[in-house]
PDB file of C-alpha atoms in Angstrom:
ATOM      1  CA  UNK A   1      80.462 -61.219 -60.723  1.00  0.00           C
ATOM      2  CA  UNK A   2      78.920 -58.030 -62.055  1.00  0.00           C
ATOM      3  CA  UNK A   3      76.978 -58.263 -65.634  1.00  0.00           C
ATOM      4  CA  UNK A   4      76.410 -54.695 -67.332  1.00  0.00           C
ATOM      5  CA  UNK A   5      74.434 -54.824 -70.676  1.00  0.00           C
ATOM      6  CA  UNK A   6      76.239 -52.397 -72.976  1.00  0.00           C
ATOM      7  CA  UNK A   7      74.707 -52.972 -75.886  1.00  0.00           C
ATOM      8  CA  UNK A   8      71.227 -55.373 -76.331  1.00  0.00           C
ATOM      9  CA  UNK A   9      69.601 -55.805 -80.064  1.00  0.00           C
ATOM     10  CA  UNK A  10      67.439 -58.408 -82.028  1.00  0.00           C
ATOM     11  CA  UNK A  11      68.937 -59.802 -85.390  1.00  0.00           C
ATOM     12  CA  UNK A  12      65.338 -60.925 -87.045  1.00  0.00           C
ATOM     13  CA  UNK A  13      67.342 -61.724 -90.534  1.00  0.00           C
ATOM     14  CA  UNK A  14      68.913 -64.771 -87.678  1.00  0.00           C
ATOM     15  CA  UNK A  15      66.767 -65.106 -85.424  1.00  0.00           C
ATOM     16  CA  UNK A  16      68.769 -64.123 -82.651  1.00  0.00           C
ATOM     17  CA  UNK A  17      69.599 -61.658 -80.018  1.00  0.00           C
ATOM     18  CA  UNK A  18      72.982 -59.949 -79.802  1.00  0.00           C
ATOM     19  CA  UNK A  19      74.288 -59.033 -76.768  1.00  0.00           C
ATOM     20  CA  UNK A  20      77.329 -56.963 -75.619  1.00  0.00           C
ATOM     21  CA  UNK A  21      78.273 -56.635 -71.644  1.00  0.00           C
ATOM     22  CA  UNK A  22      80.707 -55.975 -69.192  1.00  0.00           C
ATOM     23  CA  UNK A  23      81.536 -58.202 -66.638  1.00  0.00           C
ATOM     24  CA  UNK A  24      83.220 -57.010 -63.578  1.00  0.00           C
ATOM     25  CA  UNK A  25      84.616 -59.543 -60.969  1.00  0.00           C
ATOM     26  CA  UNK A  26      87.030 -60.333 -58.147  1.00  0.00           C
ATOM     27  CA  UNK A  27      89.561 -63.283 -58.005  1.00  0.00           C
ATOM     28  CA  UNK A  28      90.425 -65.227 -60.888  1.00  0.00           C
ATOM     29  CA  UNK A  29      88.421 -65.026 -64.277  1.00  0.00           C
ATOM     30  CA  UNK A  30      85.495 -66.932 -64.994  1.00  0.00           C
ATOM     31  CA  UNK A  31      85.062 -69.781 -66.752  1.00  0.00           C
ATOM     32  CA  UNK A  32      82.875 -69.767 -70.205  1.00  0.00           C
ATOM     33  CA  UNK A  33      80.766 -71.494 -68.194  1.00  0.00           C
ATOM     34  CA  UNK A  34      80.617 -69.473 -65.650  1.00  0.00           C
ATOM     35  CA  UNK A  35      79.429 -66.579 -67.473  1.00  0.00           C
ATOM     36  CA  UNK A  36      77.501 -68.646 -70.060  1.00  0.00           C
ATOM     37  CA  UNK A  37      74.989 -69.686 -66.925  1.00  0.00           C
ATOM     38  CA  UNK A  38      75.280 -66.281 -65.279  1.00  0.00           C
ATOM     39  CA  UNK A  39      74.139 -64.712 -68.382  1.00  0.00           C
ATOM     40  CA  UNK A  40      71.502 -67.280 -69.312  1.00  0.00           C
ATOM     41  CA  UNK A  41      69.718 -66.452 -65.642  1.00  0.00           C
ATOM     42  CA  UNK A  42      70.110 -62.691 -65.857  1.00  0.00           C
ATOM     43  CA  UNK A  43      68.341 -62.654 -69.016  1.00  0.00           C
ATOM     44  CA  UNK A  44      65.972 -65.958 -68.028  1.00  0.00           C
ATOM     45  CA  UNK A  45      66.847 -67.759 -71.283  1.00  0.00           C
ATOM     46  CA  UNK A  46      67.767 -70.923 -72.086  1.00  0.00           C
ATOM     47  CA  UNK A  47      72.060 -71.763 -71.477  1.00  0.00           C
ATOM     48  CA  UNK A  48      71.550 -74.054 -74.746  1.00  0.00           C
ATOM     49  CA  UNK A  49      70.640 -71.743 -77.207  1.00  0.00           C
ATOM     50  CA  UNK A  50      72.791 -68.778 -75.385  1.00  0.00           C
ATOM     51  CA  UNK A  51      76.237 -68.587 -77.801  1.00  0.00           C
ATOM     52  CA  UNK A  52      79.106 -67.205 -75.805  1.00  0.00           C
ATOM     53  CA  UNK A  53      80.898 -65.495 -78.849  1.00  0.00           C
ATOM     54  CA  UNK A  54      84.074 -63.659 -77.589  1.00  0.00           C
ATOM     55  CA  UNK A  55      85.717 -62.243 -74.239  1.00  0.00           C
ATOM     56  CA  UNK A  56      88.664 -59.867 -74.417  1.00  0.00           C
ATOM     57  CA  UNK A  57      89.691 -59.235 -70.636  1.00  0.00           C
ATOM     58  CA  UNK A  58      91.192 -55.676 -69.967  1.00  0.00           C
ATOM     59  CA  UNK A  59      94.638 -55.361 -68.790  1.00  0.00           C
ATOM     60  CA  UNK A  60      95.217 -54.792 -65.646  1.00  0.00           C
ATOM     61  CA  UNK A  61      91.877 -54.849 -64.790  1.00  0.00           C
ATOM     62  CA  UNK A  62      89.144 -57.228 -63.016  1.00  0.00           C
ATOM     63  CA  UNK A  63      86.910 -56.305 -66.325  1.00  0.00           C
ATOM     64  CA  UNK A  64      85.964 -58.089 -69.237  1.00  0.00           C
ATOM     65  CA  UNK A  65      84.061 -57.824 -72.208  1.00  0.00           C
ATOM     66  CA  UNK A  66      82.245 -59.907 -74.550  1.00  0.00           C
ATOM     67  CA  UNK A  67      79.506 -60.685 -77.334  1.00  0.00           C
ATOM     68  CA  UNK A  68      77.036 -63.573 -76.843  1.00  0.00           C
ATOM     69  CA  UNK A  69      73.960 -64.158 -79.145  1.00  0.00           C
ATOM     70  CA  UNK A  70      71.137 -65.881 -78.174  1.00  0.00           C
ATOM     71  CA  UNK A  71      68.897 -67.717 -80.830  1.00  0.00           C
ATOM     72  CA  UNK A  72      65.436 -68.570 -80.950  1.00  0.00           C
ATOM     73  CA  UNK A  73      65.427 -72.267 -81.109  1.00  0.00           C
ATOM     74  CA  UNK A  74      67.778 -74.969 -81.993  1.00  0.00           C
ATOM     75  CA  UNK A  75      67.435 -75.386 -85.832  1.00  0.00           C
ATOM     76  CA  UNK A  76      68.375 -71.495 -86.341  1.00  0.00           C
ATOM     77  CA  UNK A  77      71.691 -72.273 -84.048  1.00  0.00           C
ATOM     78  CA  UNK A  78      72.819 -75.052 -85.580  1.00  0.00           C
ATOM     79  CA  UNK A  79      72.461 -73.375 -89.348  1.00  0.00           C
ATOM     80  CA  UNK A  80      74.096 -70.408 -88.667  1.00  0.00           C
ATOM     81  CA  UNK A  81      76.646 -70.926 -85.705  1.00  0.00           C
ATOM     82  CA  UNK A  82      80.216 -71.974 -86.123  1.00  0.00           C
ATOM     83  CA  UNK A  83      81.118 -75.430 -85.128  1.00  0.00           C
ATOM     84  CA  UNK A  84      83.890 -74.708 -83.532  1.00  0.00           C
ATOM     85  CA  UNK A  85      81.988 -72.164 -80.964  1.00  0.00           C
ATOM     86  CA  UNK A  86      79.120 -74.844 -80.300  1.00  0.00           C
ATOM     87  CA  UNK A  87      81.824 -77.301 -78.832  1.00  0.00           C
ATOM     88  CA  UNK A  88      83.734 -74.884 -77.294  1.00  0.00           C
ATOM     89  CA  UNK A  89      80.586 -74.080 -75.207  1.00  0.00           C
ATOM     90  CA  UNK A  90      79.225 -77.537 -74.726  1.00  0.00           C
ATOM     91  CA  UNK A  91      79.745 -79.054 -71.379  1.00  0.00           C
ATOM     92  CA  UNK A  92      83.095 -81.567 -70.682  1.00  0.00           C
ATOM     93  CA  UNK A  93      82.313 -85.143 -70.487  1.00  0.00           C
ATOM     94  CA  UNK A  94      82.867 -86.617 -67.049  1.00  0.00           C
ATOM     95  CA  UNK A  95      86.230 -88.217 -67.896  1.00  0.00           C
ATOM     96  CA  UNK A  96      87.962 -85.487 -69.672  1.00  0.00           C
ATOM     97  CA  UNK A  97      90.610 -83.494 -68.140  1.00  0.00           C
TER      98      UNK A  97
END
């Protein structure tokens, strides 16, 4: 897995950081996960206040491209975030399939 930074910018209005990249990889495509944690150790910031936002994966390619944001603390996520992105990048409980 290959991370290129395309585009890298601070929102102060949010206080957050918007991120666009390219990822480049062999095999199957990553998990959220996977790139959530791959992201959040690249740029040495915390995975819980890192907001994977949207992938689109190019066709017949091993490329992909997304948006992530990554906020300042907790409180600022929480206000402005979507709920629906905040679960999709939480963790899966032990039991769930």
């Amino acid at each position: 897995m290959e991370f290129e930074i395309t585009r890298d910018y601070r929102n102060e209005l949010l206080s957050r950081r918007e991120v666009h990249f390219t990822l480049t990889y062999d095999g199957a495509t990553p998990s959220r996960a996977q790139i959530l944690g791959k992201m959040a150790a690249l740029l040495n910031v915390k995975e819980s206040l890192t907001v994977l936002d949207s992938t689109k994966k190019q066709f017949g390619m091993m490329e992909l491209r997304g948006v992530a944001r990554i906020y300042d603390d907790e409180e600022n996520l929480k206000m402005t975030e979507r709920e629906y992105l905040l679960k999709r990048g939480a963790p899966k409980a032990e039991g769930a399939e």
